[in-house]
Short mmCIF file of C-alpha atoms and ligand atoms in Angstrom, two decimals:
data_model
loop_
_atom_site.label_atom_id
_atom_site.label_comp_id
_atom_site.label_asym_id
_atom_site.label_seq_id
_atom_site.Cartn_x
_atom_site.Cartn_y
_atom_site.Cartn_z
CA MET A 1 -6.48 -17.46 7.11
CA THR A 2 -4.47 -20.61 7.00
CA GLY A 3 -1.18 -18.87 6.45
CA SER A 4 -1.04 -20.21 2.91
CA GLN A 5 -0.55 -17.84 0.04
CA ARG A 6 -2.75 -17.78 -3.04
CA GLY A 7 -1.34 -19.59 -6.06
CA SER A 8 1.42 -17.79 -7.89
CA MET A 9 0.38 -19.24 -11.27
CA ASP A 10 -3.26 -18.21 -10.98
CA LYS A 11 -4.86 -16.03 -13.64
CA ILE A 12 -7.83 -13.72 -13.55
CA ARG A 13 -10.37 -13.93 -16.36
CA ILE A 14 -12.72 -11.04 -17.00
CA VAL A 15 -15.53 -10.83 -19.51
CA GLY A 16 -16.20 -7.14 -19.99
CA GLY A 17 -19.47 -5.31 -20.37
CA ASN A 18 -21.29 -5.98 -17.08
CA ARG A 19 -22.30 -3.07 -14.92
CA LEU A 20 -21.48 -3.17 -11.21
CA ASN A 21 -24.26 -2.80 -8.66
CA GLY A 22 -24.33 -3.46 -4.93
CA THR A 23 -21.84 -3.19 -2.10
CA ILE A 24 -18.09 -3.72 -1.89
CA PRO A 25 -16.61 -3.96 1.62
CA ILE A 26 -13.32 -2.08 1.98
CA SER A 27 -10.52 -3.94 3.77
CA GLY A 28 -7.92 -2.66 6.23
CA ALA A 29 -5.12 -0.71 4.58
CA LYS A 30 -2.15 -2.76 3.44
CA ASN A 31 0.16 0.25 3.72
CA ALA A 32 -0.88 0.77 7.34
CA ALA A 33 -0.88 -2.93 8.24
CA LEU A 34 2.77 -3.42 7.26
CA PRO A 35 4.33 -0.66 9.42
CA LEU A 36 1.96 -1.52 12.28
CA MET A 37 3.08 -5.15 12.19
CA ILE A 38 6.70 -3.96 12.17
CA ALA A 39 5.96 -1.76 15.21
CA SER A 40 5.44 -4.97 17.21
CA LEU A 41 9.26 -5.21 17.32
CA LEU A 42 9.33 -2.16 19.60
CA THR A 43 7.85 -3.91 22.64
CA ASP A 44 8.02 -7.23 24.47
CA GLU A 45 4.26 -7.07 25.04
CA VAL A 46 1.39 -8.11 22.75
CA LEU A 47 0.30 -5.81 19.94
CA THR A 48 -3.18 -6.69 18.74
CA LEU A 49 -4.18 -5.47 15.31
CA GLU A 50 -7.82 -5.55 14.22
CA ASN A 51 -9.04 -5.30 10.62
CA LEU A 52 -5.87 -6.87 9.26
CA PRO A 53 -6.39 -7.59 5.54
CA ARG A 54 -5.94 -11.11 4.12
CA LEU A 55 -3.07 -10.42 1.77
CA ASN A 56 0.04 -12.21 0.65
CA ASP A 57 2.15 -9.25 1.81
CA VAL A 58 0.80 -9.70 5.33
CA VAL A 59 1.67 -13.41 5.29
CA THR A 60 5.14 -12.68 3.92
CA LEU A 61 5.82 -10.03 6.55
CA SER A 62 4.58 -12.28 9.37
CA ARG A 63 7.20 -14.83 8.30
CA ILE A 64 9.93 -12.20 8.10
CA LEU A 65 9.04 -10.89 11.56
CA GLY A 66 9.01 -14.47 12.84
CA ASN A 67 12.69 -14.65 11.98
CA HIS A 68 13.34 -11.75 14.37
CA GLY A 69 11.36 -13.46 17.14
CA VAL A 70 7.79 -12.22 16.67
CA ASP A 71 5.05 -14.73 17.54
CA PHE A 72 2.16 -14.14 15.19
CA SER A 73 -1.31 -15.58 15.63
CA ILE A 74 -4.68 -14.87 14.11
CA ASP A 75 -8.03 -15.30 15.84
CA GLY A 76 -10.29 -17.94 14.34
CA ARG A 77 -13.45 -16.85 12.59
CA ARG A 78 -16.39 -16.23 14.91
CA ALA A 79 -19.92 -17.48 14.17
CA GLY A 80 -21.69 -15.21 11.71
CA GLU A 81 -18.49 -13.61 10.46
CA THR A 82 -18.05 -13.57 6.73
CA GLY A 83 -14.70 -13.99 5.03
CA MET A 84 -14.98 -10.31 4.13
CA THR A 85 -14.43 -9.13 7.71
CA GLY A 86 -10.89 -8.19 8.65
CA GLN A 87 -8.87 -10.48 10.87
CA THR A 88 -7.58 -9.84 14.37
CA ALA A 89 -3.89 -10.65 14.80
CA HIS A 90 -1.67 -10.77 17.87
CA LEU A 91 2.03 -10.06 17.52
CA ARG A 92 4.50 -10.50 20.33
CA ALA A 93 8.25 -9.92 20.18
CA ARG A 94 8.96 -11.11 23.73
CA GLU A 95 12.61 -11.45 22.77
CA ILE A 96 14.42 -10.33 19.64
CA VAL A 97 16.31 -13.42 18.51
CA ASP A 98 17.96 -12.01 15.39
CA THR A 99 18.79 -8.42 14.44
CA THR A 100 19.73 -9.35 10.85
CA ALA A 101 17.24 -9.18 7.98
CA PRO A 102 18.80 -11.12 5.11
CA TYR A 103 18.45 -10.38 1.41
CA GLU A 104 16.24 -13.41 0.81
CA PHE A 105 13.58 -11.71 2.99
CA VAL A 106 14.02 -8.05 2.13
CA ARG A 107 13.92 -8.74 -1.60
CA GLN A 108 10.48 -10.32 -1.21
CA MET A 109 9.04 -7.11 0.11
CA ARG A 110 10.69 -3.73 0.16
CA ALA A 111 8.80 -2.59 3.27
CA SER A 112 10.58 -5.27 5.31
CA PHE A 113 13.63 -2.97 5.17
CA TRP A 114 11.69 -0.87 7.68
CA VAL A 115 12.52 -3.32 10.50
CA ILE A 116 15.79 -1.40 10.70
CA GLY A 117 14.13 1.35 12.79
CA PRO A 118 12.61 -0.72 15.62
CA LEU A 119 15.47 -3.25 15.75
CA LEU A 120 18.04 -0.48 16.09
CA ALA A 121 15.97 1.39 18.68
CA ARG A 122 15.29 -1.65 20.85
CA MET A 123 18.52 -3.64 20.43
CA GLY A 124 21.09 -0.94 19.60
CA GLU A 125 21.96 -2.76 16.40
CA ALA A 126 20.43 -3.88 13.11
CA LYS A 127 21.84 -5.35 9.95
CA VAL A 128 19.37 -5.18 7.10
CA SER A 129 19.88 -6.06 3.46
CA LEU A 130 19.51 -3.31 0.90
CA PRO A 131 16.22 -3.90 -0.90
CA GLY A 132 17.85 -3.94 -4.33
CA GLY A 133 16.23 -2.94 -7.60
CA CYS A 134 12.52 -2.64 -7.90
CA ALA A 135 10.33 -2.69 -10.97
CA ILE A 136 8.84 0.77 -10.42
CA GLY A 137 12.07 2.70 -9.90
CA THR A 138 15.38 2.69 -8.09
CA ARG A 139 13.89 3.45 -4.64
CA PRO A 140 17.10 4.14 -2.71
CA VAL A 141 17.40 4.23 1.11
CA ASP A 142 19.43 7.42 1.59
CA PHE A 143 16.69 9.22 3.55
CA PHE A 144 16.44 6.35 6.03
CA ILE A 145 20.16 6.49 6.63
CA GLN A 146 20.17 10.26 7.00
CA GLY A 147 17.28 10.04 9.49
CA LEU A 148 18.81 7.30 11.63
CA LYS A 149 22.19 9.08 11.66
CA ALA A 150 20.45 12.19 12.98
CA LEU A 151 19.31 10.02 15.92
CA GLY A 152 22.93 9.12 16.66
CA ALA A 153 23.29 5.83 14.77
CA ASP A 154 26.60 4.80 13.19
CA ILE A 155 25.90 3.35 9.79
CA ASP A 156 28.07 1.32 7.42
CA ILE A 157 27.00 -0.08 4.09
CA ASP A 158 28.92 -3.17 3.21
CA GLY A 159 28.30 -6.30 1.16
CA GLY A 160 24.76 -5.24 0.30
CA TYR A 161 23.84 -4.69 3.95
CA VAL A 162 23.08 -1.57 5.95
CA HIS A 163 24.66 -2.08 9.36
CA ALA A 164 23.31 0.38 11.92
CA ARG A 165 24.64 0.64 15.48
CA ALA A 166 23.77 2.75 18.50
CA LEU A 167 25.32 0.73 21.29
CA ASN A 168 24.46 3.33 23.93
CA GLY A 169 20.98 3.81 22.53
CA LEU A 170 19.51 6.32 20.09
CA LYS A 171 19.27 10.01 21.00
CA GLY A 172 16.62 12.47 19.88
CA GLY A 173 17.64 14.64 16.94
CA HIS A 174 16.55 16.94 14.17
CA VAL A 175 15.66 15.33 10.83
CA ARG A 176 14.72 17.23 7.72
CA PHE A 177 13.95 14.99 4.75
CA PRO A 178 14.95 16.42 1.36
CA HIS A 179 11.81 14.85 -0.19
CA VAL A 180 8.72 13.31 1.30
CA SER A 181 9.18 9.60 1.94
CA VAL A 182 6.51 7.45 3.52
CA GLY A 183 8.90 4.66 4.49
CA ALA A 184 11.61 6.91 5.92
CA THR A 185 8.98 8.77 7.97
CA HIS A 186 7.62 5.49 9.39
CA VAL A 187 11.12 4.30 10.30
CA VAL A 188 12.34 7.49 11.96
CA LEU A 189 9.05 7.83 13.83
CA MET A 190 9.37 4.31 15.26
CA ALA A 191 13.04 4.78 16.13
CA ALA A 192 12.50 8.21 17.74
CA SER A 193 9.73 6.79 19.94
CA LEU A 194 12.37 4.81 21.87
CA ALA A 195 15.24 7.36 21.58
CA ALA A 196 16.38 9.40 24.56
CA GLY A 197 15.08 12.97 24.29
CA ASP A 198 13.19 14.98 21.70
CA THR A 199 13.09 14.49 17.94
CA VAL A 200 11.71 16.80 15.28
CA ILE A 201 10.98 15.34 11.83
CA GLU A 202 10.50 17.98 9.14
CA ASN A 203 9.08 17.40 5.67
CA ALA A 204 7.47 14.27 7.11
CA ALA A 205 5.01 12.32 4.98
CA ARG A 206 1.40 13.27 5.72
CA GLU A 207 -0.14 10.06 4.40
CA PRO A 208 -2.99 8.77 6.60
CA GLU A 209 -1.01 5.58 7.23
CA ILE A 210 1.60 7.68 9.10
CA GLY A 211 -1.23 9.00 11.27
CA ASP A 212 -2.42 5.43 11.87
CA LEU A 213 1.05 4.35 12.97
CA ALA A 214 1.38 7.43 15.21
CA ASP A 215 -2.01 6.63 16.79
CA CYS A 216 -0.98 3.07 17.53
CA LEU A 217 2.43 4.13 18.88
CA GLY A 218 0.57 6.60 21.11
CA LYS A 219 -1.50 3.71 22.52
CA MET A 220 1.78 1.89 23.15
CA GLY A 221 2.97 4.86 25.23
CA ALA A 222 4.88 6.94 22.67
CA LYS A 223 4.70 10.71 22.84
CA ILE A 224 4.08 12.02 19.33
CA SER A 225 2.42 15.17 18.06
CA GLY A 226 1.92 16.67 14.62
CA ALA A 227 0.76 13.52 12.78
CA GLY A 228 -0.99 14.55 9.58
CA THR A 229 1.18 17.67 9.27
CA GLY A 230 4.62 18.01 7.72
CA THR A 231 6.35 18.29 11.12
CA LEU A 232 6.34 15.53 13.72
CA HIS A 233 7.52 16.02 17.31
CA VAL A 234 8.49 12.95 19.30
CA THR A 235 9.59 12.74 22.91
CA GLY A 236 11.30 9.40 23.39
CA VAL A 237 10.29 7.01 26.16
CA PRO A 238 12.42 4.20 27.65
CA ARG A 239 9.94 1.45 26.81
CA LEU A 240 6.73 0.89 24.95
CA SER A 241 3.89 -1.42 25.96
CA GLY A 242 1.41 -3.59 24.12
CA ALA A 243 -1.77 -2.11 22.64
CA ARG A 244 -4.87 -2.89 20.65
CA HIS A 245 -5.39 -1.00 17.42
CA ARG A 246 -7.86 -1.11 14.53
CA ILE A 247 -6.28 -0.56 11.11
CA LEU A 248 -7.82 2.20 9.04
CA PRO A 249 -9.62 1.38 5.73
CA ASP A 250 -7.55 1.07 2.58
CA ARG A 251 -7.80 4.31 0.59
CA ILE A 252 -6.08 2.77 -2.42
CA GLU A 253 -8.48 -0.16 -2.53
CA THR A 254 -11.32 2.36 -2.15
CA GLY A 255 -10.07 4.46 -5.05
CA THR A 256 -9.49 1.36 -7.17
CA TYR A 257 -13.07 0.12 -6.81
CA ALA A 258 -14.37 3.65 -7.30
CA MET A 259 -12.59 3.66 -10.66
CA ALA A 260 -13.83 0.16 -11.47
CA VAL A 261 -17.43 1.31 -10.99
CA ALA A 262 -16.74 4.49 -12.96
CA MET A 263 -15.39 2.31 -15.78
CA ALA A 264 -18.08 -0.37 -15.83
CA GLY A 265 -21.02 1.89 -14.97
CA GLY A 266 -23.54 1.08 -12.25
CA ASP A 267 -24.02 2.06 -8.64
CA VAL A 268 -21.93 0.67 -5.78
CA THR A 269 -21.46 1.53 -2.12
CA LEU A 270 -17.87 1.15 -0.92
CA GLU A 271 -18.68 0.05 2.58
CA GLY A 272 -16.51 1.35 5.40
CA ALA A 273 -14.57 3.69 3.09
CA ARG A 274 -13.61 7.08 4.51
CA PRO A 275 -13.83 9.95 2.01
CA GLU A 276 -11.33 12.17 3.84
CA LEU A 277 -8.63 9.61 3.06
CA LEU A 278 -8.89 10.16 -0.69
CA GLN A 279 -10.47 13.55 -1.35
CA ALA A 280 -8.09 14.31 -4.25
CA ALA A 281 -9.03 11.11 -6.09
CA LEU A 282 -12.75 11.62 -5.44
CA ASP A 283 -12.46 15.17 -6.82
CA VAL A 284 -10.82 13.82 -9.98
CA LEU A 285 -13.67 11.32 -10.40
CA ARG A 286 -16.24 14.08 -9.96
CA GLY A 287 -14.36 16.07 -12.60
CA ALA A 288 -14.64 13.04 -14.89
CA GLY A 289 -18.42 13.13 -14.53
CA VAL A 290 -18.77 10.31 -12.00
CA GLU A 291 -21.32 10.64 -9.19
CA VAL A 292 -19.65 10.48 -5.78
CA ALA A 293 -21.69 10.68 -2.58
CA GLU A 294 -20.61 10.36 1.02
CA THR A 295 -23.09 8.23 2.96
CA ASN A 296 -23.15 6.94 6.50
CA ARG A 297 -22.08 3.51 5.21
CA GLY A 298 -19.14 4.76 3.20
CA ILE A 299 -18.86 6.19 -0.30
CA ARG A 300 -21.39 5.65 -3.08
CA ILE A 301 -20.08 5.74 -6.64
CA ALA A 302 -22.40 5.80 -9.63
CA ARG A 303 -22.28 6.32 -13.36
CA ASN A 304 -25.41 5.68 -15.30
CA GLY A 305 -25.45 6.67 -18.95
CA ALA A 306 -23.16 9.72 -18.77
CA GLY A 307 -19.84 9.54 -20.64
CA LEU A 308 -16.46 9.97 -18.95
CA LYS A 309 -14.83 13.38 -19.27
CA PRO A 310 -11.05 13.58 -19.72
CA VAL A 311 -8.90 14.91 -16.86
CA ASP A 312 -5.39 16.28 -16.32
CA VAL A 313 -3.76 14.94 -13.17
CA GLU A 314 -0.34 14.93 -11.48
CA THR A 315 0.51 12.49 -8.75
CA ALA A 316 1.76 14.04 -5.49
CA PRO A 317 2.36 13.11 -1.87
CA PHE A 318 -0.75 13.17 0.35
CA PRO A 319 -3.09 15.08 0.23
CA GLY A 320 -2.44 15.09 -3.54
CA PHE A 321 -3.51 12.43 -6.02
CA PRO A 322 -1.74 9.19 -4.98
CA THR A 323 0.78 7.50 -7.25
CA ASP A 324 -0.80 4.22 -6.16
CA LEU A 325 -3.96 5.20 -8.11
CA GLN A 326 -2.16 6.48 -11.20
CA ALA A 327 -2.40 3.25 -13.23
CA GLN A 328 -6.08 2.78 -12.36
CA LEU A 329 -6.95 6.33 -13.43
CA MET A 330 -5.06 5.80 -16.66
CA ALA A 331 -7.14 2.70 -17.41
CA LEU A 332 -10.30 4.70 -16.78
CA MET A 333 -9.21 7.55 -19.03
CA CYS A 334 -8.71 5.08 -21.88
CA ARG A 335 -12.51 5.23 -22.30
CA ALA A 336 -12.95 9.00 -21.77
CA ASP A 337 -14.47 11.26 -24.43
CA GLY A 338 -11.26 13.12 -25.27
CA THR A 339 -7.60 13.46 -24.32
CA SER A 340 -6.26 13.25 -20.76
CA THR A 341 -2.80 13.74 -19.33
CA ILE A 342 -1.36 12.02 -16.29
CA THR A 343 2.02 13.05 -14.88
CA GLU A 344 3.86 10.76 -12.47
CA THR A 345 6.02 12.74 -10.06
CA ILE A 346 6.85 10.14 -7.38
CA PHE A 347 8.38 7.12 -9.16
CA GLU A 348 10.37 7.41 -12.36
CA ASN A 349 9.34 4.16 -14.00
CA ARG A 350 5.77 3.60 -13.06
CA PHE A 351 4.31 3.19 -16.53
CA MET A 352 4.63 -0.53 -17.15
CA HIS A 353 0.87 -0.83 -17.48
CA VAL A 354 0.96 1.34 -20.63
CA GLN A 355 2.06 -1.39 -22.99
CA GLU A 356 -0.37 -3.89 -21.49
CA LEU A 357 -3.26 -1.41 -21.77
CA ALA A 358 -2.23 -0.92 -25.41
CA ARG A 359 -2.85 -4.64 -25.96
CA LEU A 360 -6.50 -3.96 -25.11
CA GLY A 361 -6.66 -1.14 -27.67
CA ALA A 362 -5.72 1.86 -25.50
CA ARG A 363 -4.01 4.83 -27.18
CA ILE A 364 -1.38 6.19 -24.79
CA GLN A 365 1.75 8.18 -25.60
CA LEU A 366 4.57 8.53 -23.12
CA ASP A 367 6.82 11.54 -22.94
CA GLY A 368 9.14 11.33 -19.96
CA GLN A 369 6.98 11.35 -16.86
CA GLN A 370 3.82 12.37 -18.70
CA ALA A 371 1.30 10.08 -20.36
CA THR A 372 -1.21 11.41 -22.87
CA ILE A 373 -4.26 9.22 -23.17
CA ASP A 374 -6.63 9.51 -26.13
CA GLY A 375 -9.93 8.00 -25.11
CA VAL A 376 -11.19 5.27 -27.43
CA GLU A 377 -14.73 4.06 -28.07
CA ARG A 378 -13.96 0.45 -27.45
CA LEU A 379 -11.38 -1.67 -25.74
CA THR A 380 -11.13 -5.32 -26.71
CA GLY A 381 -10.20 -8.21 -24.45
CA ALA A 382 -6.75 -9.79 -24.73
CA GLU A 383 -4.23 -11.78 -22.75
CA VAL A 384 -2.11 -9.43 -20.63
CA MET A 385 0.55 -9.59 -17.94
CA ALA A 386 0.50 -8.08 -14.47
CA THR A 387 3.82 -6.30 -13.84
CA ASP A 388 3.37 -4.79 -10.40
CA LEU A 389 0.68 -4.40 -7.81
CA ARG A 390 -1.08 -1.26 -8.99
CA ALA A 391 -0.43 -1.86 -12.68
CA SER A 392 -2.12 -5.23 -12.50
CA VAL A 393 -5.32 -3.86 -11.05
CA SER A 394 -5.45 -1.24 -13.81
CA LEU A 395 -5.74 -4.17 -16.25
CA VAL A 396 -8.71 -5.48 -14.26
CA ILE A 397 -10.37 -2.07 -14.59
CA ALA A 398 -9.73 -1.97 -18.33
CA GLY A 399 -10.95 -5.57 -18.67
CA LEU A 400 -14.29 -4.65 -17.07
CA ALA A 401 -15.02 -2.36 -20.02
CA ALA A 402 -13.31 -4.36 -22.77
CA GLU A 403 -15.38 -6.37 -25.22
CA GLY A 404 -14.88 -10.09 -24.78
CA GLU A 405 -12.40 -11.88 -22.58
CA THR A 406 -9.33 -10.48 -20.84
CA VAL A 407 -6.98 -12.90 -19.10
CA ILE A 408 -4.43 -11.45 -16.67
CA ASN A 409 -1.32 -13.51 -16.00
CA ARG A 410 0.98 -13.25 -12.98
CA VAL A 411 -1.85 -12.51 -10.60
CA TYR A 412 0.48 -12.93 -7.62
CA HIS A 413 1.13 -9.21 -7.93
CA LEU A 414 -2.57 -8.58 -7.30
CA ASP A 415 -2.72 -10.98 -4.37
CA ARG A 416 0.00 -9.01 -2.62
CA GLY A 417 -2.32 -6.07 -2.12
CA PHE A 418 -5.96 -6.75 -3.04
CA GLU A 419 -8.06 -8.98 -0.83
CA ARG A 420 -10.41 -11.31 -2.72
CA LEU A 421 -10.69 -8.97 -5.67
CA GLU A 422 -12.56 -11.44 -7.87
CA GLU A 423 -15.13 -12.10 -5.13
CA LYS A 424 -15.66 -8.43 -4.40
CA LEU A 425 -16.26 -7.62 -8.09
CA SER A 426 -18.33 -10.68 -8.94
CA ARG A 427 -20.66 -10.06 -5.98
CA CYS A 428 -21.57 -6.82 -7.74
CA GLY A 429 -22.20 -8.44 -11.09
CA GLY A 430 -18.71 -8.32 -12.63
CA ASP A 431 -17.83 -11.40 -14.69
CA VAL A 432 -14.48 -11.94 -12.95
CA THR A 433 -13.12 -15.39 -12.14
CA ARG A 434 -9.86 -16.83 -10.90
CA LEU A 435 -8.33 -19.56 -13.02
CA VAL A 436 -6.31 -21.62 -10.60
CA GLY A 437 -2.86 -22.28 -12.08
C1 LIG B 501 5.13 3.86 0.09
C2 LIG B 501 4.00 2.92 -0.24
C3 LIG B 501 3.79 2.83 -1.74
C4 LIG B 501 3.59 4.22 -2.32
C5 LIG B 501 4.70 5.16 -1.88
C6 LIG B 501 4.45 6.60 -2.31
C7 LIG B 501 3.98 1.29 1.55
C8 LIG B 501 4.22 -0.11 1.99
N1 LIG B 501 4.31 1.60 0.30
O1 LIG B 501 6.31 3.33 -0.50
O2 LIG B 501 2.63 2.02 -1.98
O3 LIG B 501 3.58 4.14 -3.73
O4 LIG B 501 4.83 5.15 -0.45
O5 LIG B 501 3.25 7.06 -1.81
O6 LIG B 501 3.49 2.10 2.31
N2 LIG B 501 13.21 7.83 -1.92
C9 LIG B 501 14.55 8.16 -1.97
N3 LIG B 501 15.35 7.81 -0.91
C10 LIG B 501 14.86 7.16 0.18
C11 LIG B 501 13.49 6.82 0.23
C12 LIG B 501 12.68 7.19 -0.84
O7 LIG B 501 15.01 8.76 -2.93
O8 LIG B 501 15.64 6.86 1.10
C13 LIG B 501 12.33 8.22 -3.06
C14 LIG B 501 11.70 7.01 -3.76
O9 LIG B 501 12.58 6.46 -4.71
C15 LIG B 501 10.48 7.64 -4.40
C16 LIG B 501 10.08 8.70 -3.37
O10 LIG B 501 11.23 8.93 -2.53
O11 LIG B 501 10.83 8.28 -5.60
C17 LIG B 501 8.91 8.32 -2.49
O12 LIG B 501 9.12 7.04 -1.97
P1 LIG B 501 8.56 6.58 -0.54
O13 LIG B 501 7.50 7.55 -0.09
O14 LIG B 501 9.69 6.32 0.36
O15 LIG B 501 7.84 5.21 -0.93
P2 LIG B 501 7.74 3.90 -0.05
O16 LIG B 501 7.70 4.26 1.39
O17 LIG B 501 8.73 2.90 -0.52
#
C-alpha cells in the first residue's frame, strides 16, 4: 500500500445477471484491525499486526495515530505475494507526543474516539473530541464515560471535548454496561489492562473482535480472562510490551460475499473464512435455501436453480445476527419468493439503503425499526447513492441481480471497509467495474 486512499469520486458500475463461481479470499477484519492498531498506544515497544486489510479506514487511523506519536510502517510485498494477501504493519508509540485527539480527526472515523482508553491509561490524561452525529444513529459515548469513571478517571465534557484525567493512574474497578457496546468494551478493556488492580466488566460485548483484542493484549502481557463471554476479568499490569499478532478474518466481509453469491447464484469458496464467527448469518442463509458448507479452505456458498425463501430476522449483539449484515440481507430478500421481515435493534436509523433499493424496484415498507420486504421477480438497474458503509454494499448485492446497469455513487463509503471489492467479485465472473472519478 502506498498510503494513498482510493478516489473519493469513484463509482462502481455493475451489470447484473452473471453468476459467481470460484474463490473469494477473505481479508483481515476491519473491526478488529482498528482497535488493535489503537492498542499500539499502550506500549513503547513495537506491535506487529499481520493480515491488516488494505482499507481507507486503516490509512485514516494510521494518520490519526501518527498525531499521537505512533510510527507506522508496512512491509513491502514479497515475491510471489498477490495483492490479495493481507499486509504486515509495525506500529510503535515510543513516546506519546500529544494526548489530544481533535475534532478534525475524530469526525473522520468514530472509532478514533477509542484512543481515549490507552492514552488515559498510559499518560494519565486524554482529551478527545466527541464524535458528533453519525448517519446511522446518535451513537453517544455515555458508556465509555461510565466505564472510565469506574476505573477512577475524572471526566469533564466541555467545548465538544471529553477531558479524562487520572493523574495518579487508573485503578481497577467494577463496570456494568447498561447495554452491550463493542466500542466501550474495547476501551475499558485496554484501559483496565494498565490500571492498578483488578477490573470486572459485566455485560461486555462478546463480538469475536473483542476476543481478538484480548488475545493480542495477552501477548503484550495483559492478564485477561473471560473473552467471548459477557464478563471480562482483568488484572492490571504496570507496563505492556510489544507483540506480534495476526488479525482474524472479517466476518462481515464473509457474510457480505455469502449474500452476494446467494443473490447472483453460483458456487464460491470464501477462502480463509471461519464459520464460527458468523453462525447466525449462515443459519439465516440456510433457512433461505442457500447451500452452506464448511470446508478446510473456508466456507462454500452455492445456489443453483433453487429460489430464495423469505426469512424473519432481528439483529442482535454477537452471537446474534449482526447489524452490519442487515442491509445486505435486506437486498437479498428483495428477490425472495414471498415476504420477509427484518428488525433492527442496535441502531435506530440504519435503513438508509431502503430508498436506494427502491430505486432498483424493491418493495420495502418501514414501520419503526421493522422493515417488511415483499420479494419481487425482477430488479432493474439504476443510478444509486451509497450512504454508509454497509448500506452501500447492499446496493452492490442488489445490482448483481438487477437487469441492466447499476451505477453506485459515493463509493468512498465502500472503500472504508471493503478491500478491492470490484476485483474480488469480477474474479468470480461478476460484471463489476470501478469508474475512476
Ligand atoms: C461497532 C462496530 C460497528 C457495529 C457495531 C455494533 C467497529 C469499528 N464498529 O460500533 O461496525 O455496527 O459495533 O455491532 O467495531 N451506545 C450508547 N452509548 C455508548 C456507546 C454505544 O448508547 O456510550 C449505543 C449505540 O448508539 C448503539 C449501541 O450502543 O445503539 C451499540 O453500539 P456499539 O456496540 O458501541 O457500536 P460501535 O462500537 O460504535
